[in-house]
């Protein structure tokens, strides 16, 4: 997979963002060039949130914000009757090797630098404000996050299925903040869905916008507030009409819902779950703030659909439920990657803490109960990572990964929460205050067990 070179070409003078020519650099030079580009960007000087009076953000109460959806850009409808361009599956080597390829490692290095220099410094204020600063989103756009899963022939950077690369990127981003990671990955999730299941006309209509410097905010909307919600049986409905379909219902946990210009909405059509493309300018859509316990920087919202009429060609993928089920599996895989990254952040924070925090004249790490707790975090985290990578590897190769992702989701949901809880416990009283980021990571990790959709790889 030539993601690394495609990314660096995107950042070169012959590409769009002004680095030295890709042909003049060796693989290490590609990575260094990307990191230098990010370091020199004036976006790093603007990672803090602007004054609240200068922001258009969600209020922290549901009653405080309710409006029609954001005005959508004009997506020029394209013609085409073909099934759309698909990236080929990754080559099968027959060897179980978790070492990232050279291109994947270059990409992870660039995203890690972005996480350390941009995401983490903005995380606390973004959590407080329930939104991600525009400067952070724009820095992510420079890295090509929205087009990670888009075929190269359509302006993206993928020459083969990118599930593994997407998993690595999601993990790296969530080491900084899970909420910001969701905000940054949301548009790319919709673009990836279009690359996987879109028709030729759908791809030509929507994907060009994601390759532009100002990629649209977009959201995957599967989650609902129904008690005992089953993602495979959505209560949002779609009924056929002579002009297409009419959608009714409500979707919760929609990332950057007030800004999104395009939604992928899950609805039940004749009892079968189906995905629909819905532009934000469609009459009948309203959005309201839905601040949550965790992942607050994702600016979650509730999307209400009241008699929303979409054309017949708004269906994304198959109508027999197979596309919808695959979307759910890829979404759960992304959530596992986010859990792994946030869990790693907890481990990296508490390990030096327990070695330097003293009680009764010695570091608390000398206590067996503390040492064993840190060791358990390490063990569970490694198990989560192995299961997640195995599922991602099978997805990238085009194999059935339903069993693997089910196991990964089960483990990451349970152990992710346990890691967050143990992280707070290890810090004692410090774990309960916002001076330390562990309490935020604990709140974020709770989302892994309850959230569906919102992001996919």
C-alpha positions as a printed NumPy array, in Angstrom:
array([[  0.   ,   0.   ,   0.   ],
       [  1.55 ,   3.286,  -1.129],
       [ -0.264,   5.536,   1.326],
       [  2.949,   7.153,   2.56 ],
       [  4.141,   8.264,  -0.858],
       [  0.663,   9.423,  -1.837],
       [  0.455,  11.454,   1.344],
       [  3.841,  13.068,   0.766],
       [  3.004,  13.825,  -2.853],
       [ -0.126,  15.545,  -1.538],
       [  2.15 ,  17.737,   0.592],
       [  4.669,  18.492,  -2.167],
       [  4.863,  21.525,  -4.491],
       [  3.712,  19.322,  -7.321],
       [  0.848,  18.351,  -5.026],
       [ -1.15 ,  20.875,  -3.068],
       [  0.72 ,  21.85 ,   0.075],
       [  4.293,  22.842,  -0.719],
       [  7.   ,  20.331,   0.281],
       [  9.969,  19.323,  -1.839],
       [  9.26 ,  17.006,  -4.735],
       [  8.415,  13.46 ,  -3.704],
       [ 10.87 ,  12.047,  -6.269],
       [ 13.758,  13.805,  -4.483],
       [ 13.235,  12.081,  -1.129],
       [ 13.924,   8.665,   0.296],
       [ 11.292,   7.019,   2.577],
       [ 12.734,   8.627,   5.713],
       [ 12.738,  11.96 ,   3.924],
       [  9.026,  11.598,   3.24 ],
       [  8.248,  11.273,   6.928],
       [ 10.61 ,  14.074,   7.931],
       [  9.118,  16.329,   5.271],
       [  5.602,  15.725,   6.549],
       [  6.598,  16.422,  10.13 ],
       [  8.503,  19.556,   9.157],
       [  5.497,  20.808,   7.198],
       [  3.288,  20.355,  10.23 ],
       [  5.817,  21.931,  12.592],
       [  6.168,  25.013,  10.399],
       [  2.437,  25.506,   9.977],
       [  0.947,  28.543,  11.674],
       [ -1.883,  26.239,  12.752],
       [  0.294,  25.174,  15.661],
       [  0.158,  28.738,  16.937],
       [ -3.632,  28.599,  16.948],
       [ -4.369,  25.268,  18.603],
       [ -6.019,  26.942,  21.581],
       [ -9.714,  27.61 ,  21.508],
       [-10.726,  31.091,  20.476],
       [-12.571,  33.189,  23.011],
       [-15.988,  31.81 ,  23.653],
       [-17.588,  35.028,  22.414],
       [-15.91 ,  34.46 ,  19.044],
       [-17.042,  30.859,  18.674],
       [-20.159,  29.303,  17.261],
       [-20.375,  26.229,  19.455],
       [-22.916,  24.028,  21.109],
       [-24.079,  25.128,  24.51 ],
       [-23.749,  22.611,  27.281],
       [-27.458,  22.089,  27.679],
       [-29.711,  20.342,  25.23 ],
       [-32.306,  23.087,  25.521],
       [-29.73 ,  25.709,  24.598],
       [-29.284,  24.7  ,  20.969],
       [-31.739,  23.517,  18.37 ],
       [-31.668,  24.565,  14.757],
       [-31.96 ,  23.397,  11.196],
       [-28.901,  21.639,   9.86 ],
       [-25.97 ,  23.533,   8.401],
       [-26.423,  24.991,   4.951],
       [-24.973,  22.432,   2.589],
       [-22.63 ,  23.219,  -0.255],
       [-24.044,  22.406,  -3.655],
       [-23.121,  18.855,  -4.558],
       [-23.405,  18.776,  -8.349],
       [-25.227,  15.59 ,  -9.276],
       [-23.146,  13.424, -11.58 ],
       [-24.361,  10.825, -13.996],
       [-23.18 ,   7.243, -14.079],
       [-24.71 ,   3.82 , -13.861],
       [-21.73 ,   1.728, -12.827],
       [-21.077,   0.204,  -9.407],
       [-18.32 ,   2.698,  -8.599],
       [-14.564,   2.388,  -8.162],
       [-13.345,  -0.03 ,  -5.496],
       [ -9.883,  -0.302,  -3.991],
       [ -8.515,  -3.856,  -4.174],
       [ -7.97 ,  -5.929,  -1.059],
       [ -4.519,  -5.933,   0.487],
       [ -2.173,  -8.658,  -0.701],
       [ -2.307, -11.827,   1.373],
       [  1.089, -12.922,   2.633],
       [ -0.053, -15.842,   4.758],
       [  2.115, -14.56 ,   7.606],
       [  0.682, -13.131,  10.819],
       [  2.875, -10.059,  11.211],
       [  1.805,  -7.031,  13.21 ],
       [  4.682,  -4.867,  12.012],
       [  3.309,  -1.881,  10.053],
       [  4.503,  -1.569,   6.476],
       [  6.943,   1.206,   5.66 ],
       [  4.144,   3.349,   4.246],
       [  1.857,   2.696,   7.213],
       [  4.639,   3.617,   9.633],
       [  5.314,   6.869,   7.777],
       [  1.641,   7.731,   8.026],
       [  1.482,   6.845,  11.73 ],
       [  4.584,   8.945,  12.43 ],
       [  3.   ,  11.993,  10.792],
       [ -0.299,  11.488,  12.649],
       [  1.549,  10.936,  15.941],
       [  3.319,  14.272,  15.501],
       [ -0.04 ,  15.924,  14.803],
       [ -1.463,  14.284,  17.922],
       [  1.364,  15.429,  20.177],
       [  1.72 ,  18.944,  18.812],
       [ -1.886,  19.824,  18.015],
       [ -4.457,  17.446,  19.501],
       [ -3.28 ,  16.939,  23.062],
       [ -2.636,  20.647,  23.842],
       [ -6.183,  21.477,  22.723],
       [ -7.908,  18.517,  24.38 ],
       [ -8.843,  19.929,  27.8  ],
       [-10.413,  23.132,  26.462],
       [-12.119,  21.251,  23.622],
       [-13.675,  18.91 ,  26.174],
       [-14.874,  21.868,  28.23 ],
       [-16.308,  23.709,  25.214],
       [-17.871,  20.579,  23.66 ],
       [-16.282,  21.299,  20.29 ],
       [-13.019,  20.859,  18.41 ],
       [-11.269,  24.085,  17.31 ],
       [-11.219,  24.808,  13.587],
       [ -7.425,  25.032,  13.702],
       [ -7.18 ,  21.425,  14.865],
       [ -9.567,  20.216,  12.155],
       [ -7.666,  22.122,   9.464],
       [ -4.351,  20.652,  10.574],
       [ -5.894,  17.209,  10.191],
       [ -7.078,  18.094,   6.703],
       [ -3.499,  18.905,   5.743],
       [ -2.535,  15.339,   6.637],
       [ -5.166,  13.964,   4.266],
       [ -7.331,  12.302,   6.938],
       [-10.607,  12.691,   4.963],
       [ -9.242,  10.81 ,   1.947],
       [ -7.373,   7.999,   3.685],
       [ -9.898,   5.413,   2.476],
       [-10.65 ,   6.992,  -0.897],
       [ -9.271,   5.232,  -4.005],
       [ -6.308,   6.993,  -5.577],
       [ -8.132,   7.078,  -8.919],
       [-10.791,   9.247,  -7.268],
       [ -8.33 ,  11.694,  -5.724],
       [ -7.612,   9.771,  -2.527],
       [ -4.433,   8.11 ,  -1.26 ],
       [ -5.407,   4.422,  -1.17 ],
       [ -4.107,   1.909,  -3.683],
       [ -5.529,  -0.989,  -1.667],
       [ -8.002,  -1.525,   1.156],
       [ -6.979,   0.757,   4.022],
       [ -8.65 ,  -0.846,   7.067],
       [ -5.295,  -1.527,   8.726],
       [ -3.954,   1.96 ,   8.04 ],
       [ -7.217,   3.473,   9.277],
       [ -6.979,   1.432,  12.465],
       [ -3.428,   2.621,  13.116],
       [ -4.413,   6.236,  12.478],
       [ -7.434,   6.046,  14.804],
       [ -5.249,   4.562,  17.541],
       [ -2.61 ,   7.267,  17.123],
       [ -5.183,  10.076,  17.184],
       [ -6.968,   8.811,  20.278],
       [ -3.736,   8.908,  22.263],
       [ -4.305,  12.645,  22.242],
       [ -8.07 ,  12.773,  22.737],
       [-10.847,  10.438,  21.639],
       [-13.359,  13.222,  21.079],
       [-11.032,  15.18 ,  18.804],
       [-10.137,  11.939,  17.032],
       [-13.824,  11.395,  16.235],
       [-14.191,  14.96 ,  14.968],
       [-11.135,  14.581,  12.732],
       [-12.115,  11.152,  11.418],
       [-15.809,  11.845,  10.797],
       [-15.494,  13.198,   7.231],
       [-13.104,  10.415,   6.29 ],
       [-15.581,   7.837,   7.543],
       [-18.224,   9.065,   5.11 ],
       [-15.671,   9.291,   2.295],
       [-14.533,   5.737,   3.023],
       [-18.146,   4.535,   2.967],
       [-18.596,   6.149,  -0.442],
       [-15.414,   4.491,  -1.651],
       [-16.553,   1.088,  -0.398],
       [-20.203,   1.085,  -1.437],
       [-20.985,   4.178,  -3.515],
       [-22.126,   3.965,  -7.096],
       [-20.214,   5.71 ,  -9.843],
       [-22.684,   8.604,  -9.733],
       [-22.499,   8.904,  -5.927],
       [-18.713,   8.889,  -5.955],
       [-18.513,  11.49 ,  -8.709],
       [-21.076,  13.65 ,  -6.911],
       [-19.636,  13.677,  -3.41 ],
       [-16.017,  12.504,  -3.289],
       [-14.464,  15.475,  -5.15 ],
       [-15.476,  17.708,  -2.226],
       [-13.461,  15.572,   0.199],
       [-10.283,  16.025,  -1.832],
       [-10.466,  19.805,  -1.599],
       [ -8.591,  21.957,   0.912],
       [-11.872,  22.679,   2.704],
       [-13.344,  19.195,   2.972],
       [-16.951,  19.165,   4.205],
       [-17.905,  18.036,   7.669],
       [-19.786,  14.772,   7.298],
       [-21.204,  12.237,   9.723],
       [-22.156,   8.598,   9.979],
       [-25.475,   8.389,  11.859],
       [-26.421,   4.931,  13.143],
       [-26.809,   5.478,  16.896],
       [-30.261,   5.971,  18.468],
       [-31.512,   6.695,  21.98 ],
       [-33.893,   3.754,  22.01 ],
       [-33.817,   1.705,  25.219],
       [-31.846,  -1.522,  24.641],
       [-30.907,  -0.173,  21.227],
       [-29.99 ,  -2.825,  18.675],
       [-27.98 ,  -1.209,  15.893],
       [-29.163,  -3.868,  13.426],
       [-32.794,  -2.974,  14.086],
       [-33.005,   0.832,  13.824],
       [-36.258,   2.506,  14.76 ],
       [-35.688,   5.2  ,  12.121],
       [-37.795,   4.169,   9.14 ],
       [-37.684,   4.592,   5.39 ],
       [-40.693,   4.085,   3.133],
       [-40.777,   3.984,  -0.628],
       [-42.584,   6.644,  -2.651],
       [-42.88 ,   7.366,  -6.342],
       [-40.046,   9.892,  -5.995],
       [-37.712,   7.848,  -3.806],
       [-37.868,   7.432,  -0.018],
       [-39.2  ,   9.279,   3.017],
       [-37.187,   9.011,   6.263],
       [-38.58 ,   9.515,   9.759],
       [-36.866,   9.115,  13.105],
       [-33.965,  10.445,  15.172],
       [-30.255,   9.69 ,  15.332],
       [-28.099,  10.332,  18.372],
       [-24.364,  10.764,  18.873],
       [-23.867,  12.438,  15.491],
       [-20.34 ,  13.858,  15.366],
       [-20.241,  17.596,  14.541],
       [-23.903,  17.323,  13.646],
       [-24.479,  21.076,  13.469],
       [-21.649,  21.505,  10.961],
       [-22.148,  18.39 ,   8.865],
       [-23.117,  18.876,   5.223],
       [-23.623,  15.209,   4.419],
       [-24.974,  12.345,   6.522],
       [-24.969,   8.588,   6.066],
       [-28.158,   7.609,   7.895],
       [-29.19 ,   4.105,   8.883],
       [-32.917,   3.34 ,   8.566],
       [-35.2  ,   0.334,   8.39 ],
       [-36.636,  -0.275,   4.907],
       [-39.308,  -2.989,   4.922],
       [-37.739,  -4.388,   8.08 ],
       [-34.178,  -4.441,   6.664],
       [-31.487,  -1.942,   7.749],
       [-30.248,   0.22 ,   4.865],
       [-27.863,   3.182,   4.519],
       [-29.026,   6.461,   2.948],
       [-27.109,   9.541,   1.823],
       [-28.812,  12.686,   3.131],
       [-27.578,  16.211,   2.426],
       [-27.946,  18.702,   5.247],
       [-29.964,  21.066,   3.065],
       [-32.761,  18.493,   2.723],
       [-36.041,  19.819,   4.209],
       [-37.18 ,  18.106,   7.387],
       [-33.779,  17.85 ,   9.088],
       [-33.117,  19.514,  12.436],
       [-30.221,  19.135,  14.833],
       [-29.857,  19.829,  18.529],
       [-26.881,  19.702,  20.855],
       [-26.489,  16.465,  22.758],
       [-23.505,  16.917,  25.121],
       [-22.365,  13.698,  26.69 ],
       [-20.36 ,  12.347,  29.606],
       [-17.329,  11.667,  27.405],
       [-16.001,  12.35 ,  23.885],
       [-17.314,  15.882,  24.362],
       [-14.933,  17.441,  21.84 ],
       [-16.776,  15.525,  19.108],
       [-19.659,  18.024,  19.435],
       [-22.27 ,  15.267,  19.485],
       [-25.768,  16.111,  18.323],
       [-29.171,  14.545,  17.793],
       [-30.352,  14.536,  14.191],
       [-34.126,  14.514,  13.713],
       [-35.718,  13.462,  10.445],
       [-39.342,  14.428,   9.915],
       [-40.685,  13.515,   6.504],
       [-37.257,  13.811,   4.912],
       [-37.559,  13.006,   1.204],
       [-34.524,  11.638,  -0.634],
       [-34.269,  10.399,  -4.24 ],
       [-34.14 ,   6.753,  -5.21 ],
       [-30.398,   6.956,  -5.839],
       [-29.737,   8.042,  -2.246],
       [-29.399,   4.41 ,  -1.135],
       [-25.769,   3.623,  -0.308],
       [-24.882,   0.031,  -1.08 ],
       [-27.189,  -2.978,  -1.048],
       [-30.737,  -2.983,   0.321],
       [-30.553,  -6.532,   1.706],
       [-28.808,  -5.494,   4.916],
       [-25.323,  -6.729,   3.969],
       [-23.857,  -3.257,   3.414],
       [-25.356,  -2.008,   6.657],
       [-23.945,  -4.995,   8.591],
       [-20.477,  -4.434,   7.127],
       [-20.706,  -0.761,   8.062],
       [-21.49 ,  -1.742,  11.663],
       [-18.521,  -4.12 ,  11.772],
       [-16.105,  -1.527,  10.385],
       [-17.454,   1.015,  12.849],
       [-16.91 ,  -1.334,  15.772],
       [-13.379,  -1.948,  14.523],
       [-12.742,   1.806,  14.593],
       [-14.07 ,   2.044,  18.147],
       [-11.701,  -0.746,  19.184],
       [ -8.784,   1.207,  17.728],
       [ -9.895,   4.312,  19.632],
       [-10.061,   2.274,  22.844],
       [ -6.554,   0.93 ,  22.298],
       [ -5.123,   4.392,  21.711],
       [ -6.807,   5.942,  24.735],
       [ -5.858,   2.955,  26.901],
       [ -2.246,   3.427,  25.822],
       [ -2.46 ,   7.091,  26.818],
       [ -3.604,   6.026,  30.299],
       [ -0.737,   3.541,  30.65 ],
       [  1.848,   6.052,  29.432],
       [  0.594,   8.583,  31.982],
       [  0.25 ,   6.42 ,  35.102],
       [  3.544,   4.523,  34.711],
       [  5.862,   7.475,  35.429],
       [  3.348,   8.825,  37.956],
       [  3.485,   5.773,  40.225],
       [  7.286,   5.746,  39.98 ],
       [  7.616,   9.323,  41.206],
       [  4.626,   9.665,  43.554],
       [  5.805,   8.875,  47.066],
       [  3.898,   7.624,  50.103],
       [  5.403,   6.521,  53.399],
       [  8.873,   7.41 ,  52.151],
       [  8.945,   5.436,  48.909],
       [  7.399,   5.466,  45.43 ],
       [  3.955,   3.891,  45.371],
       [  5.156,   1.678,  42.499],
       [  7.002,  -0.349,  45.163],
       [  3.634,  -1.533,  46.489],
       [  2.573,  -4.824,  44.967],
       [ -1.043,  -3.76 ,  44.603],
       [  0.043,  -0.785,  42.489],
       [  2.607,  -2.694,  40.431],
       [  0.146,  -5.489,  39.708],
       [ -2.515,  -2.992,  38.608],
       [ -0.123,  -1.376,  36.129],
       [  0.925,  -4.806,  34.889],
       [ -2.712,  -5.782,  34.358],
       [ -3.316,  -2.639,  32.313],
       [ -0.357,  -3.579,  30.116],
       [ -1.585,  -7.15 ,  29.653],
       [ -5.166,  -6.201,  28.822],
       [ -4.041,  -3.432,  26.496],
       [ -1.841,  -5.795,  24.543],
       [ -4.7  ,  -8.297,  24.22 ],
       [ -6.99 ,  -5.517,  22.958],
       [ -4.399,  -4.459,  20.399],
       [ -3.793,  -7.998,  19.122],
       [ -7.492,  -8.711,  18.598],
       [ -8.063,  -5.335,  16.947],
       [ -5.119,  -5.703,  14.571],
       [ -6.157,  -9.22 ,  13.629],
       [ -9.672,  -8.049,  12.736],
       [ -8.254,  -5.073,  10.797],
       [ -5.84 ,  -7.298,   8.903],
       [ -8.624,  -9.639,   7.802],
       [-10.812,  -6.696,   6.786],
       [ -7.978,  -5.256,   4.692],
       [ -7.511,  -8.594,   2.933],
       [-11.201,  -8.85 ,   2.102],
       [-11.753, -11.819,   4.406],
       [-14.717, -12.327,   6.713],
       [-13.815, -10.614,   9.993],
       [-17.163, -10.735,  11.817],
       [-15.909, -13.159,  14.483],
       [-12.665, -11.265,  15.047],
       [-14.301,  -7.868,  15.373],
       [-16.946,  -9.28 ,  17.734],
       [-14.227, -10.595,  20.026],
       [-12.282,  -7.349,  19.814],
       [-15.358,  -5.239,  20.559],
       [-16.255,  -7.391,  23.576],
       [-12.762,  -7.169,  25.041],
       [-12.213,  -3.475,  24.274],
       [-15.59 ,  -2.473,  25.728],
       [-14.955,  -4.279,  29.018],
       [-11.233,  -3.819,  29.477],
       [-11.214,  -0.296,  28.101],
       [-13.516,   0.812,  30.904],
       [-11.436,  -1.17 ,  33.396],
       [ -8.241,   0.533,  32.232],
       [ -9.855,   3.949,  32.625],
       [-11.098,   3.039,  36.088],
       [ -7.705,   1.68 ,  37.176],
       [ -6.004,   4.785,  35.823],
       [ -8.151,   7.002,  38.019],
       [ -7.583,   4.678,  40.978],
       [ -3.802,   4.738,  40.574],
       [ -3.779,   8.532,  40.759],
       [ -5.854,   8.519,  43.932],
       [ -7.302,  11.958,  44.623],
       [ -5.472,  13.326,  41.585],
       [ -7.442,  10.966,  39.397],
       [-10.665,  12.721,  40.324],
       [ -9.643,  16.236,  39.324],
       [ -9.268,  17.84 ,  35.905],
       [ -5.676,  18.835,  36.57 ],
       [ -4.787,  15.39 ,  35.244],
       [ -6.196,  14.056,  31.944],
       [ -6.919,  10.546,  33.218],
       [-10.444,  11.447,  34.354],
       [-11.231,  12.615,  30.806],
       [ -9.836,   9.423,  29.313],
       [-11.939,   7.412,  31.758],
       [-15.088,   9.22 ,  30.611],
       [-14.126,   8.725,  26.968],
       [-13.49 ,   4.985,  27.37 ],
       [-17.023,   4.524,  28.684],
       [-18.275,   5.388,  25.198],
       [-16.748,   2.298,  23.581],
       [-19.361,  -0.008,  25.084],
       [-22.404,   2.069,  24.147],
       [-21.656,   3.905,  20.889],
       [-22.439,   2.558,  17.425],
       [-21.54 ,   4.117,  14.103],
       [-20.104,   7.667,  14.06 ],
       [-16.756,   6.472,  12.636],
       [-15.416,   3.603,  10.523],
       [-12.13 ,   2.479,   8.96 ]])
